[in-house]
Coordinates of C-alpha atoms in Angstrom, one line a residue:
X627 CA -24.8 -32.8 -20.8
X628 CA -21.8 -35.2 -20.4
X629 CA -20.2 -35.8 -17.0
X630 CA -17.1 -34.0 -18.2
X631 CA -19.0 -30.8 -18.9
X632 CA -21.0 -31.2 -15.7
X633 CA -17.8 -31.2 -13.7
X634 CA -16.6 -28.2 -15.6
X635 CA -19.7 -26.2 -14.7
X636 CA -19.3 -27.1 -11.1
X637 CA -15.8 -25.7 -10.9
X638 CA -16.5 -22.5 -12.9
X639 CA -19.2 -21.0 -10.8
X640 CA -19.0 -17.7 -12.7
X641 CA -19.3 -19.3 -16.1
X642 CA -22.7 -20.6 -16.9
X643 CA -22.7 -23.4 -19.5
X644 CA -25.7 -23.2 -21.8
X645 CA -25.9 -25.6 -24.7
X646 CA -22.5 -25.3 -26.4
X647 CA -21.8 -21.6 -25.6
X648 CA -21.0 -19.4 -22.7
X649 CA -22.8 -16.2 -21.8
X650 CA -21.0 -12.9 -22.5
X651 CA -18.2 -12.2 -20.1
X652 CA -19.4 -8.6 -19.5
X653 CA -22.9 -7.2 -19.6
X654 CA -24.0 -5.1 -22.6
X655 CA -23.0 -1.5 -22.2
X656 CA -22.8 -0.3 -25.8
X657 CA -22.9 -1.5 -29.4
X658 CA -19.3 -0.8 -30.0
X659 CA -17.4 -3.9 -31.3
X660 CA -14.1 -2.4 -30.1
X661 CA -14.9 -2.6 -26.4
X662 CA -14.2 -5.3 -23.8
X663 CA -17.1 -4.0 -22.0
X664 CA -19.5 -4.0 -24.9
X665 CA -22.2 -6.4 -26.1
X666 CA -20.4 -6.7 -29.5
X667 CA -17.5 -8.7 -28.1
X668 CA -18.6 -12.0 -26.5
X669 CA -15.6 -13.9 -25.1
X670 CA -16.7 -17.6 -25.2
X671 CA -15.2 -21.0 -24.9
X672 CA -15.0 -22.6 -28.3
X673 CA -18.0 -24.9 -28.8
X674 CA -15.8 -27.8 -29.9
X675 CA -13.2 -27.5 -27.2
X676 CA -12.4 -30.9 -25.6
X677 CA -12.4 -30.5 -21.9
X678 CA -11.1 -32.9 -19.3
X679 CA -10.7 -32.7 -15.5
X680 CA -8.7 -34.4 -12.8
X681 CA -8.3 -34.0 -9.1
X682 CA -5.1 -33.2 -7.3
X683 CA -4.2 -32.9 -3.6
X684 CA -3.9 -29.1 -4.1
X685 CA -7.5 -28.8 -5.4
X686 CA -9.3 -29.2 -8.7
X687 CA -7.3 -29.1 -12.0
X688 CA -9.4 -28.3 -15.0
X689 CA -8.0 -28.4 -18.5
X690 CA -9.3 -27.0 -21.7
X691 CA -8.3 -27.4 -25.4
X692 CA -4.7 -27.9 -26.5
X693 CA -4.7 -24.2 -27.7
X694 CA -6.7 -21.1 -27.0
X695 CA -7.9 -18.6 -29.6
X696 CA -6.4 -15.1 -29.2
X697 CA -8.5 -12.2 -30.5
X698 CA -7.1 -8.8 -31.4
X699 CA -9.6 -6.1 -30.5
X700 CA -9.3 -2.6 -32.0
X701 CA -9.1 0.2 -29.5
X702 CA -8.2 3.9 -29.2
X703 CA -6.1 5.9 -26.7
X704 CA -8.0 7.2 -23.7
X705 CA -6.9 10.3 -21.9
X706 CA -5.9 10.5 -18.2
X707 CA -4.0 7.2 -17.8
X708 CA -0.8 8.5 -16.3
X709 CA 0.2 6.6 -13.1
X710 CA 0.9 8.4 -9.8
X711 CA 3.2 7.3 -7.0
X712 CA 1.2 4.1 -6.5
X713 CA -0.2 3.2 -9.8
X714 CA -3.3 4.3 -11.7
X715 CA -6.3 5.5 -9.5
X716 CA -9.6 6.8 -10.6
X717 CA -13.3 6.5 -9.7
X718 CA -14.8 3.1 -10.3
X719 CA -17.1 4.5 -13.0
X720 CA -14.0 5.6 -15.0
X721 CA -12.5 2.2 -14.9
X722 CA -15.8 0.7 -16.0
X723 CA -15.8 2.8 -19.2
X724 CA -15.2 1.0 -22.5
X725 CA -11.7 -0.4 -22.6
X726 CA -10.4 1.9 -19.8
X727 CA -8.8 -0.9 -17.8
X728 CA -8.1 -3.1 -20.8
X729 CA -6.1 -0.3 -22.5
X730 CA -3.9 0.2 -19.5
X731 CA -3.3 -3.6 -19.0
X732 CA -2.4 -4.0 -22.7
X733 CA -0.2 -0.9 -22.5
X734 CA 1.7 -2.5 -19.6
X735 CA 2.4 -5.6 -21.7
X736 CA 3.5 -3.4 -24.6
X737 CA 6.0 -1.7 -22.2
X738 CA 7.6 -4.8 -20.8
X739 CA 10.4 -6.8 -22.4
X740 CA 9.1 -10.0 -23.8
X741 CA 11.1 -12.1 -21.5
X742 CA 9.4 -10.5 -18.5
X743 CA 6.0 -12.0 -19.3
X744 CA 6.1 -14.5 -22.2
X745 CA 5.5 -18.0 -20.7
X746 CA 6.2 -16.5 -17.3
X747 CA 4.3 -16.5 -14.0
X748 CA 2.5 -13.4 -12.8
X749 CA 0.6 -12.8 -9.5
X750 CA -2.8 -11.2 -9.3
X751 CA -4.6 -10.0 -6.2
X752 CA -6.3 -7.1 -4.5
X753 CA -8.0 -5.6 -1.4
X754 CA -11.5 -7.0 -2.2
X755 CA -13.0 -3.6 -3.1
X756 CA -15.9 -3.2 -5.6
X757 CA -15.0 -4.0 -9.2
X758 CA -12.0 -6.3 -8.3
X759 CA -13.9 -9.5 -9.4
X760 CA -14.7 -8.1 -12.8
X761 CA -11.3 -6.7 -13.2
X762 CA -9.6 -10.0 -12.3
X763 CA -11.3 -11.7 -15.3
X764 CA -10.3 -8.9 -17.6
X765 CA -6.7 -9.0 -16.5
X766 CA -6.5 -12.8 -16.7
X767 CA -7.8 -12.9 -20.3
X768 CA -5.5 -10.2 -21.5
X769 CA -2.5 -11.8 -19.8
X770 CA -3.4 -15.1 -21.6
X771 CA -3.8 -13.2 -24.8
X772 CA -0.3 -11.8 -24.5
X773 CA 1.4 -15.1 -23.9
X774 CA 1.7 -15.2 -20.1
X775 CA 2.2 -18.8 -19.0
X776 CA 0.6 -18.8 -15.5
X777 CA -1.4 -16.5 -13.3
X778 CA -1.3 -17.0 -9.5
X779 CA -4.5 -15.3 -8.1
X780 CA -5.7 -15.1 -4.5
X781 CA -8.9 -16.8 -3.6
X782 CA -11.8 -14.5 -4.4
X783 CA -9.2 -12.2 -5.9
X784 CA -8.0 -11.4 -2.4
X785 CA -4.3 -10.7 -1.7
X786 CA -3.0 -7.8 0.4
X787 CA -0.3 -5.7 -1.2
X788 CA 2.4 -7.1 1.2
X789 CA 1.2 -10.6 0.4
X790 CA 1.5 -10.0 -3.4
X791 CA 5.1 -9.0 -2.8
X792 CA 5.7 -12.0 -0.7
X793 CA 4.1 -14.4 -3.2
X794 CA 6.1 -12.9 -6.1
X795 CA 9.4 -13.5 -4.1
X796 CA 8.6 -16.9 -2.7
X797 CA 7.3 -18.4 -6.0
X798 CA 9.9 -16.6 -8.2
X799 CA 7.2 -14.9 -10.3
X800 CA 8.1 -12.3 -12.9
X801 CA 5.8 -9.7 -11.3
X802 CA 2.2 -9.1 -10.2
X803 CA -0.9 -7.0 -10.5
X804 CA -2.3 -5.3 -7.4
X805 CA -5.9 -4.2 -7.6
X806 CA -6.4 -1.5 -5.0
X807 CA -6.8 2.2 -4.4
X808 CA -5.1 1.6 -1.0
X809 CA -6.6 3.8 1.7
X810 CA -9.2 5.4 -0.5
X811 CA -12.9 4.6 -0.1
X812 CA -14.4 1.8 -2.1
X813 CA -17.8 1.1 -3.7
X814 CA -19.7 2.0 -6.9
X815 CA -19.3 5.8 -6.4
X816 CA -15.7 5.7 -5.1
X817 CA -12.2 4.6 -6.0
X818 CA -10.4 1.8 -7.8
X819 CA -6.8 1.4 -8.8
X820 CA -4.2 -0.9 -10.4
X821 CA -0.5 -1.1 -10.2
X822 CA 2.3 -3.5 -11.3
X823 CA 5.1 -4.9 -9.2
X824 CA 8.3 -6.4 -10.6
X825 CA 10.2 -9.6 -10.0
X826 CA 11.6 -8.8 -6.6
X827 CA 8.1 -7.7 -5.5
X828 CA 8.8 -4.0 -5.7
X829 CA 6.5 -1.4 -7.4
X830 CA 7.5 -0.8 -11.0
X831 CA 10.0 1.9 -11.4
X832 CA 9.3 5.2 -13.2
X833 CA 11.1 4.0 -16.3
X834 CA 8.3 1.4 -16.7
X835 CA 5.4 3.5 -15.6
X836 CA 6.5 6.3 -18.0
X837 CA 6.5 3.7 -20.8
X838 CA 3.0 2.5 -19.9
X839 CA 1.7 6.0 -20.1
X840 CA 3.4 6.6 -23.4
X841 CA 1.8 3.4 -24.8
X842 CA -1.6 4.4 -23.6
X843 CA -1.3 7.4 -25.9
X844 CA -0.7 5.2 -29.0
X845 CA -2.5 1.9 -28.3
X846 CA -4.5 0.5 -31.2
X847 CA -5.3 -3.2 -30.2
X848 CA -5.9 -5.4 -27.2
X849 CA -4.9 -9.0 -27.3
X850 CA -7.5 -11.2 -25.5
X851 CA -7.8 -15.0 -25.0
X852 CA -11.2 -16.4 -25.6
X853 CA -11.6 -18.4 -22.4
X854 CA -14.5 -18.5 -19.8
X855 CA -14.4 -16.7 -16.5
X856 CA -12.2 -18.4 -13.9
X857 CA -13.9 -19.5 -10.7
X858 CA -12.0 -17.6 -8.0
X859 CA -14.0 -19.1 -5.1
X860 CA -12.0 -22.4 -4.9
X861 CA -8.3 -23.1 -4.5
X862 CA -7.2 -25.1 -7.5
X863 CA -5.7 -25.0 -11.0
X864 CA -7.4 -24.3 -14.4
X865 CA -5.6 -25.0 -17.6
X866 CA -6.2 -23.9 -21.2
X867 CA -3.5 -25.2 -23.5
X868 CA -0.2 -23.7 -22.2
X869 CA -1.9 -21.2 -20.1
X870 CA -3.0 -21.9 -16.5
X871 CA -4.5 -20.1 -13.6
X872 CA -3.8 -21.2 -10.0
X873 CA -6.2 -19.9 -7.3
X874 CA -4.1 -19.8 -4.1
X875 CA -4.8 -19.4 -0.4
X876 CA -4.2 -15.6 0.2
X877 CA -2.8 -16.1 3.7
X878 CA -0.4 -19.2 3.7
X879 CA 2.7 -17.8 1.9
X880 CA 2.5 -14.5 3.9
X881 CA 2.0 -16.3 7.2
X882 CA 4.9 -18.6 6.6
X883 CA 7.1 -15.5 6.0
X884 CA 5.9 -13.8 9.2
X885 CA 6.8 -17.0 11.1
X886 CA 10.3 -16.8 9.7
X887 CA 10.7 -13.1 10.5
X888 CA 9.3 -13.0 14.1
X889 CA 9.4 -15.2 17.2
X890 CA 5.8 -16.3 17.3
X891 CA 6.3 -18.1 20.7
X892 CA 7.5 -14.8 22.2
X893 CA 4.5 -12.8 20.9
X894 CA 2.1 -15.6 21.9
X895 CA 3.4 -15.3 25.4
X896 CA 2.4 -11.7 25.5
X897 CA -1.0 -12.0 23.8
X898 CA -2.1 -14.9 26.0
X899 CA -1.5 -12.9 29.2
X900 CA -4.7 -12.0 31.1
X901 CA -3.3 -8.6 32.0
X902 CA -2.5 -7.5 28.4
X903 CA -5.3 -6.1 26.2
X904 CA -5.0 -6.2 22.4
X905 CA -7.2 -4.8 19.6
X906 CA -6.8 -4.8 15.9
X907 CA -9.1 -2.9 13.5
X908 CA -9.1 -4.4 10.0
X909 CA -11.5 -1.6 8.9
X910 CA -13.5 -4.1 6.8
X911 CA -10.5 -4.2 4.5
X912 CA -8.1 -6.8 3.2
X913 CA -6.3 -7.5 6.5
X914 CA -9.6 -8.9 7.8
X915 CA -8.6 -12.0 5.8
X916 CA -5.3 -12.2 7.7
X917 CA -6.1 -11.0 11.2
X918 CA -7.9 -14.1 12.5
X919 CA -5.4 -16.6 11.0
X920 CA -2.4 -14.7 12.4
X921 CA -3.4 -13.0 15.6
X922 CA -6.1 -15.4 16.8
X923 CA -5.4 -18.8 15.4
X924 CA -1.6 -18.6 15.5
X925 CA -0.8 -16.1 18.3
X926 CA -3.6 -16.8 20.7
X927 CA -5.4 -13.4 20.7
X928 CA -9.0 -13.5 21.8
X929 CA -11.5 -13.7 18.8
X930 CA -13.2 -10.5 19.9
X931 CA -9.9 -8.6 19.7
X932 CA -10.4 -8.3 15.9
X933 CA -12.7 -5.4 15.0
X934 CA -14.3 -5.0 11.5
X935 CA -12.7 -8.2 10.5
X936 CA -14.8 -9.1 7.5
X937 CA -13.5 -7.6 4.2
X938 CA -16.3 -5.8 2.3
X939 CA -16.4 -4.3 -1.2
X940 CA -17.2 -0.9 0.2
X941 CA -15.3 -1.3 3.5
X942 CA -18.5 -1.0 5.4
X943 CA -19.1 2.5 4.1
X944 CA -15.9 3.5 5.8
X945 CA -12.7 5.2 4.8
X946 CA -10.0 2.6 5.2
X947 CA -7.3 5.0 6.2
X948 CA -5.7 4.1 9.6
X949 CA -5.3 7.5 11.2
X950 CA -6.8 9.4 14.1
X951 CA -9.7 10.7 12.0
X952 CA -10.9 7.6 10.0
X953 CA -10.0 5.0 12.7
X954 CA -12.1 6.9 15.3
X955 CA -13.8 3.8 16.7
X956 CA -10.4 2.3 17.6
X957 CA -9.2 5.6 19.0
X958 CA -12.3 5.9 21.2
X959 CA -11.7 2.4 22.6
X960 CA -7.9 3.0 23.1
X961 CA -8.5 6.3 25.0
X962 CA -10.9 4.8 27.6
X963 CA -9.5 4.4 31.1
X964 CA -10.1 0.6 30.8
X965 CA -8.9 0.5 27.1
X966 CA -6.5 -2.2 25.7
X967 CA -2.8 -1.9 26.2
X968 CA -2.1 -2.1 22.5
X969 CA -4.2 -1.2 19.5
X970 CA -3.5 -1.1 15.8
X971 CA -5.3 -0.6 12.5
X972 CA -4.4 -1.3 8.8
X973 CA -5.7 0.2 5.6
X974 CA -7.6 -0.9 2.5
X975 CA -4.8 -3.1 1.0
X976 CA -2.9 -3.9 4.2
X977 CA 0.3 -1.9 3.6
X978 CA -0.3 0.9 6.2
X979 CA -0.6 0.8 9.9
X980 CA -1.5 2.9 12.9
X981 CA -0.1 2.0 16.4
X982 CA -1.7 3.1 19.7
X983 CA -1.1 2.5 23.3
X984 CA -3.6 3.1 26.0
X985 CA -4.3 6.9 25.7
X986 CA -1.2 7.2 23.5
X987 CA -0.7 7.7 19.8
X988 CA 2.6 6.7 18.2
X989 CA 3.4 8.8 15.1
X990 CA 4.5 6.9 12.1
X991 CA 7.8 8.8 12.1
X992 CA 8.5 7.7 15.7
X993 CA 7.2 4.2 15.0
X994 CA 9.8 3.3 12.4
X995 CA 12.6 4.9 14.4
X996 CA 11.6 2.9 17.5
X997 CA 11.3 -0.4 15.5
X998 CA 14.8 0.2 14.1
X999 CA 16.3 1.0 17.5
X1000 CA 14.9 -2.2 19.0
X1001 CA 15.0 -4.6 16.0
X1002 CA 18.2 -6.4 16.7
X1003 CA 17.3 -7.5 20.2
X1004 CA 13.6 -8.1 19.7
X1005 CA 13.1 -9.5 16.1
X1006 CA 15.0 -12.7 15.0
X1007 CA 15.2 -11.5 11.4
X1008 CA 17.5 -8.7 12.5
X1009 CA 19.6 -10.7 14.9
X1010 CA 22.8 -9.7 12.9
X1011 CA 21.7 -6.0 12.9
X1012 CA 20.1 -3.9 10.2
X1013 CA 22.1 -3.2 7.1
X1014 CA 20.9 0.4 6.7
X1015 CA 17.9 2.7 7.4
X1016 CA 15.9 5.0 5.2
X1017 CA 12.9 7.3 5.2
X1018 CA 10.9 9.3 2.8
X1019 CA 11.9 13.0 2.7
X1020 CA 8.7 14.4 4.5
X1021 CA 9.1 11.8 7.3
X1022 CA 10.6 13.3 10.5
X1023 CA 14.3 13.1 11.2
X1024 CA 13.8 10.6 14.1
X1025 CA 15.2 7.7 12.1
X1026 CA 18.3 9.8 11.2
X1027 CA 19.3 9.9 14.8
X1028 CA 18.9 6.1 15.2
X1029 CA 21.1 5.5 12.2
X1030 CA 23.7 7.9 13.6
X1031 CA 23.8 6.2 17.0
X1032 CA 23.9 2.7 15.5
X1033 CA 26.5 3.8 12.9
X1034 CA 24.3 2.6 10.0
X1035 CA 24.0 3.8 6.4
X1036 CA 21.1 6.2 6.1
X1037 CA 19.1 7.3 3.0
X1038 CA 16.5 10.0 2.4
X1039 CA 14.3 9.3 -0.6
X1040 CA 11.2 10.8 -2.3
X1041 CA 7.7 9.7 -1.2
X1042 CA 6.9 6.3 -2.9
X1043 CA 7.9 2.9 -1.7
X1044 CA 9.5 2.0 -5.0
X1045 CA 12.5 4.3 -4.1
X1046 CA 13.4 1.9 -1.2
X1047 CA 13.4 -1.2 -3.5
X1048 CA 16.8 -0.5 -5.3
X1049 CA 18.5 0.1 -1.9
X1050 CA 17.1 -3.2 -0.6
X1051 CA 18.1 -5.2 -3.7
X1052 CA 21.6 -3.8 -3.4
X1053 CA 21.9 -4.9 0.2
X1054 CA 22.0 -1.4 1.6
X1055 CA 18.7 -1.2 3.4
X1056 CA 16.8 -3.2 6.0
X1057 CA 14.2 -1.0 7.7
X1058 CA 12.4 2.0 6.3
X1059 CA 9.3 4.0 6.7
X1060 CA 7.1 6.9 5.6
X1061 CA 5.2 9.4 7.7
X1062 CA 2.0 8.3 5.8
X1063 CA 1.6 5.3 8.1
X1064 CA 3.9 3.1 6.0
X1065 CA 6.6 0.9 7.7
X1066 CA 8.5 -2.1 6.4
X1067 CA 11.7 -3.9 5.9
X1068 CA 13.5 -5.9 3.2
X1069 CA 11.6 -9.1 4.0
X1070 CA 9.4 -8.0 1.0
X1071 CA 9.5 -4.9 -1.3
X1072 CA 6.3 -3.2 0.0
X1073 CA 5.4 -1.5 3.2
X1074 CA 3.6 -3.9 5.5
X1075 CA 0.9 -3.1 8.0
X1076 CA 0.7 -6.4 9.8
X1077 CA 4.6 -6.6 9.9
X1078 CA 4.6 -3.3 11.7
X1079 CA 2.1 -4.6 14.2
X1080 CA 4.0 -7.8 14.8
X1081 CA 7.2 -5.7 15.2
X1082 CA 5.6 -3.6 18.0
X1083 CA 4.2 -6.7 19.7
X1084 CA 7.7 -8.2 19.5
X1085 CA 9.2 -5.2 21.2
X1086 CA 6.6 -5.2 23.9
X1087 CA 6.9 -9.0 24.4
X1088 CA 10.7 -8.7 24.7
X1089 CA 10.5 -5.9 27.2
X1090 CA 7.9 -7.8 29.3
X1091 CA 9.6 -11.2 29.1
X1092 CA 9.7 -12.8 32.5
X1093 CA 7.2 -10.4 34.0
X1094 CA 5.0 -12.2 36.6
X1095 CA 1.2 -11.7 36.8
X1096 CA 0.5 -8.5 38.8
X1097 CA 3.8 -6.9 37.9
X1098 CA 3.5 -3.6 36.0
X1099 CA 4.0 -4.2 32.3
X1100 CA 6.2 -2.0 30.1
X1101 CA 3.7 0.0 28.0
X1102 CA 3.7 1.5 24.5
X1103 CA 4.0 4.9 26.2
X1104 CA 7.0 3.7 28.3
X1105 CA 8.8 2.5 25.1
X1106 CA 8.2 5.7 23.3
X1107 CA 9.2 8.0 26.2
X1108 CA 12.4 6.0 26.8
X1109 CA 13.2 6.5 23.1
X1110 CA 12.6 10.2 23.4
X1111 CA 14.8 10.4 26.5
X1112 CA 17.6 8.7 24.5
X1113 CA 17.3 10.4 21.1
X1114 CA 15.2 13.5 21.7
X1115 CA 11.7 14.1 20.4
X1116 CA 10.9 15.2 16.8
X1117 CA 7.5 16.9 17.1
X1118 CA 5.7 16.2 13.9
X1119 CA 2.4 16.9 12.3
X1120 CA 0.8 16.6 8.8
X1121 CA -2.1 18.7 7.5
X1122 CA -4.0 17.2 4.6
X1123 CA -6.3 19.2 2.4
X1124 CA -8.1 16.6 0.3
X1125 CA -9.8 17.1 -3.1
X1126 CA -8.7 20.7 -3.6
X1127 CA -9.2 22.2 -7.0
X1128 CA -6.1 21.1 -9.0
X1129 CA -5.6 24.5 -10.6
X1130 CA -5.4 26.4 -7.3
X1131 CA -3.2 23.7 -5.7
X1132 CA -0.8 23.7 -8.6
X1133 CA -0.6 27.5 -8.5
X1134 CA 0.3 27.4 -4.8
X1135 CA 3.2 25.0 -5.4
X1136 CA 4.5 27.1 -8.3
X1137 CA 4.3 30.2 -6.0
X1138 CA 6.3 28.3 -3.4
X1139 CA 8.9 27.2 -6.0
X1140 CA 9.3 30.8 -7.0
X1141 CA 10.0 31.8 -3.4
X1142 CA 12.5 28.9 -3.1
X1143 CA 14.3 30.1 -6.3
X1144 CA 14.9 33.5 -4.7
X1145 CA 15.6 32.4 -1.1
X1146 CA 18.9 32.8 0.7
X1147 CA 20.3 31.2 3.8
X1148 CA 20.1 33.5 6.8
X1149 CA 16.8 35.1 5.9
X1150 CA 14.3 35.5 8.8
X1151 CA 10.9 33.8 8.7
X1152 CA 9.3 35.1 11.9
X1153 CA 11.4 33.7 14.8
X1154 CA 13.1 31.1 12.5
X1155 CA 16.3 31.6 10.5
X1156 CA 16.4 29.9 7.1
X1157 CA 19.2 27.4 6.6
X1158 CA 18.1 26.5 3.0
X1159 CA 15.0 26.1 0.8
X1160 CA 14.7 23.8 -2.2
X1161 CA 12.5 21.6 -4.3
X1162 CA 13.8 18.1 -3.2
X1163 CA 15.6 16.1 -5.8
X1164 CA 17.0 12.6 -5.4
X1165 CA 19.7 10.7 -7.3
X1166 CA 19.4 6.9 -6.7
X1167 CA 22.8 5.7 -5.4
X1168 CA 22.3 2.3 -7.1
X1169 CA 21.3 3.1 -10.7
X1170 CA 21.9 6.9 -10.9
X1171 CA 18.2 7.7 -11.8
X1172 CA 17.0 11.1 -10.8
X1173 CA 13.7 12.1 -9.3
X1174 CA 13.1 15.9 -9.2
X1175 CA 10.4 18.2 -7.9
X1176 CA 9.6 15.9 -5.0
X1177 CA 8.5 18.5 -2.4
X1178 CA 9.2 22.1 -1.5
X1179 CA 11.3 22.3 1.7
X1180 CA 12.0 25.2 4.1
X1181 CA 14.7 24.0 6.5
X1182 CA 15.7 26.3 9.4
X1183 CA 18.9 26.5 11.4
X1184 CA 17.3 24.9 14.5
X1185 CA 16.4 21.8 12.5
X1186 CA 12.8 22.7 12.1
X1187 CA 11.2 22.0 8.7
X1188 CA 8.1 22.9 6.7
X1189 CA 7.4 20.8 3.6
X1190 CA 4.7 21.2 0.9
X1191 CA 3.7 18.4 -1.5
X1192 CA 0.8 17.5 -3.8
X1193 CA -0.1 13.9 -3.2
X1194 CA -0.5 11.4 -6.1
X1195 CA -2.6 8.9 -4.2
X1196 CA -6.0 10.4 -4.7
X1197 CA -8.5 9.7 -7.5
X1198 CA -10.0 13.2 -7.8
X1199 CA -8.7 16.7 -7.5
X1200 CA -5.5 17.3 -5.6
X1201 CA -4.5 16.6 -2.0
X1202 CA -2.2 19.3 -0.5
X1203 CA 0.0 18.0 2.3
X1204 CA 1.9 20.3 4.7
X1205 CA 4.5 18.7 6.9
X1206 CA 5.7 20.5 10.1
X1207 CA 8.6 19.3 12.2
X1208 CA 10.6 20.6 15.2
X1209 CA 13.3 18.8 17.2
X1210 CA 13.2 19.1 21.0
X1211 CA 16.1 17.6 23.0
X1212 CA 14.8 18.9 26.4
X1213 CA 13.1 15.9 28.2
X1214 CA 11.0 18.3 30.3
X1215 CA 9.2 19.5 27.2
X1216 CA 8.6 16.1 25.6
X1217 CA 5.0 15.7 27.0
X1218 CA 3.8 18.9 25.4
X1219 CA 1.0 18.3 22.9
X1220 CA 2.4 18.3 19.3
X1221 CA -0.1 20.8 18.0
X1222 CA 0.8 23.3 20.8
X1223 CA 4.6 22.7 20.3
X1224 CA 4.2 23.2 16.5
X1225 CA 1.7 26.1 16.4
X1226 CA 4.3 28.8 15.5
X1227 CA 5.5 26.7 12.6
X1228 CA 2.0 25.8 11.5
X1229 CA 1.0 29.4 11.4
X1230 CA 4.2 30.2 9.5
X1231 CA 3.5 27.5 6.9
X1232 CA -0.1 28.7 6.3
X1233 CA 1.2 32.3 6.0
X1234 CA 4.1 31.6 3.6
X1235 CA 2.1 29.3 1.3
X1236 CA -1.0 31.5 1.1
X1237 CA -2.9 28.3 1.2
X1238 CA -6.3 29.8 2.0
X1239 CA -5.9 32.3 -0.9
X1240 CA -5.0 29.6 -3.4
X1241 CA -7.3 26.8 -2.4
X1242 CA -10.1 28.5 -0.5
X1243 CA -9.7 26.0 2.4
X1244 CA -10.2 27.2 5.9
X1245 CA -9.3 24.0 7.7
X1246 CA -7.5 20.7 6.8
X1247 CA -9.5 17.5 6.1
X1248 CA -7.2 15.4 8.3
X1249 CA -4.6 16.4 10.9
X1250 CA -2.0 13.7 11.8

């Protein structure tokens, strides 16, 4: 073996060189020659390719032949590839079926204008869950086969969803692939997902996802480049003709952005105090790769303040959803008498967050409102003030009151972060959030879990600036209660019924839509008087696009709301979500437990919907 080939084998740890051929990219699963996952298609480097390698300061650069062979593989449409609000999500075993992932990726390229990918740069990353490494190789080869010029991929395939958006924006990429099923469990028996973000870092709009689905119904070929697997374990550049793959540090671009948005010296002053306790639960998910570099190495938090900080393919057999049910270990610590002053958790792909004080839970609806109310004075990025505020329709009306007081434009959009993107790109929106533990701003075009944690730390650091050791610190509870005293409290809760039978769940929604169609303002619902009921529809003020059937709403004259939705973020069955909200201006009633305050509305919601009758469910899976 020549020294040139020896060097090549060292760099490509996942591509074993044997003689003049490479082993098949995927293990044998069938004898079908039309499958990317079959033994009939062996994607190999051409035996006579002339390879050369050089070393650059950024890492190894490995080059292949002047051109690469593109193979057209016949395929057939596969049912069930319609994307939900956050891409395509299914069980891992579904994606591992012959051509399942490959069909969707090719359908995506068939749906994009040529100028969006031909000779262009695309980003690739994910949350580290099971099947991401294999999927990365599939996506890279199909991207090369379709004429993409360069792929920027996170080391080991790791990039949080917010980091993908940040990298797209900083490096002026044309878009990016995110391999994640977000807050859903990972592992061979659980979930996997894929979605595409556009050039400003935002999730692809429905106009594109609808085209992708349409093309999955008529796809007949997959274009694949015959190149070896790329070694994702080392930062560096690999070239084959005009196609290149750059493996990048997953943290550096994102960290640089956070340093631009926040005052790290201010936050460092808080985290270094001996009388301030901090804990972050990465849930063995992607933010484990970011927590130590950001919170410990740059902000001075203690190393043991990071819990579950090693990303694992199965999230340590956990459910990486940062809420009071699945983040129980963090909740138990935070509710101890000697618990930390501030605690937070993030989800599978790092775009969601949960914020806690000592013995105090901050609802996501309150969280985004409080960040917005304090942003101008506590966060340098907003020194000139926010441009506008927005929330998803099911999120409580707390943010509305902040927008009114600050005289800012306000928008109510359907669930799905993509609906915020147009408003941001048009300069109409700065801070936004969803009740589903998603909070963010226009620094990127995704919700951002670590951003929300840093925003809260900024608020606390600002409020405690100049406090001497021994002085009582302003706590999370103090900040929230001060907010309630100023704006009133929106009692809010969400009941999730996960993996219901789809037929019964859909019949329940249709039943509610029938009630809405016949409802009239002034009707009595127990002790509540109906103001209006509808199935929420949204017209985008920027491009005029319309999203209909986004949730059944019952809004009462005292401002109380009951909302019913089917979630599109699961991989099996249907998740029924019920949202209950009631506004309380009386400060003396603000400390009432939310479940007690909302019980009459909760009972009304269950009665009106006939949920038990349609779904057979006695109790919710999760209460937030």
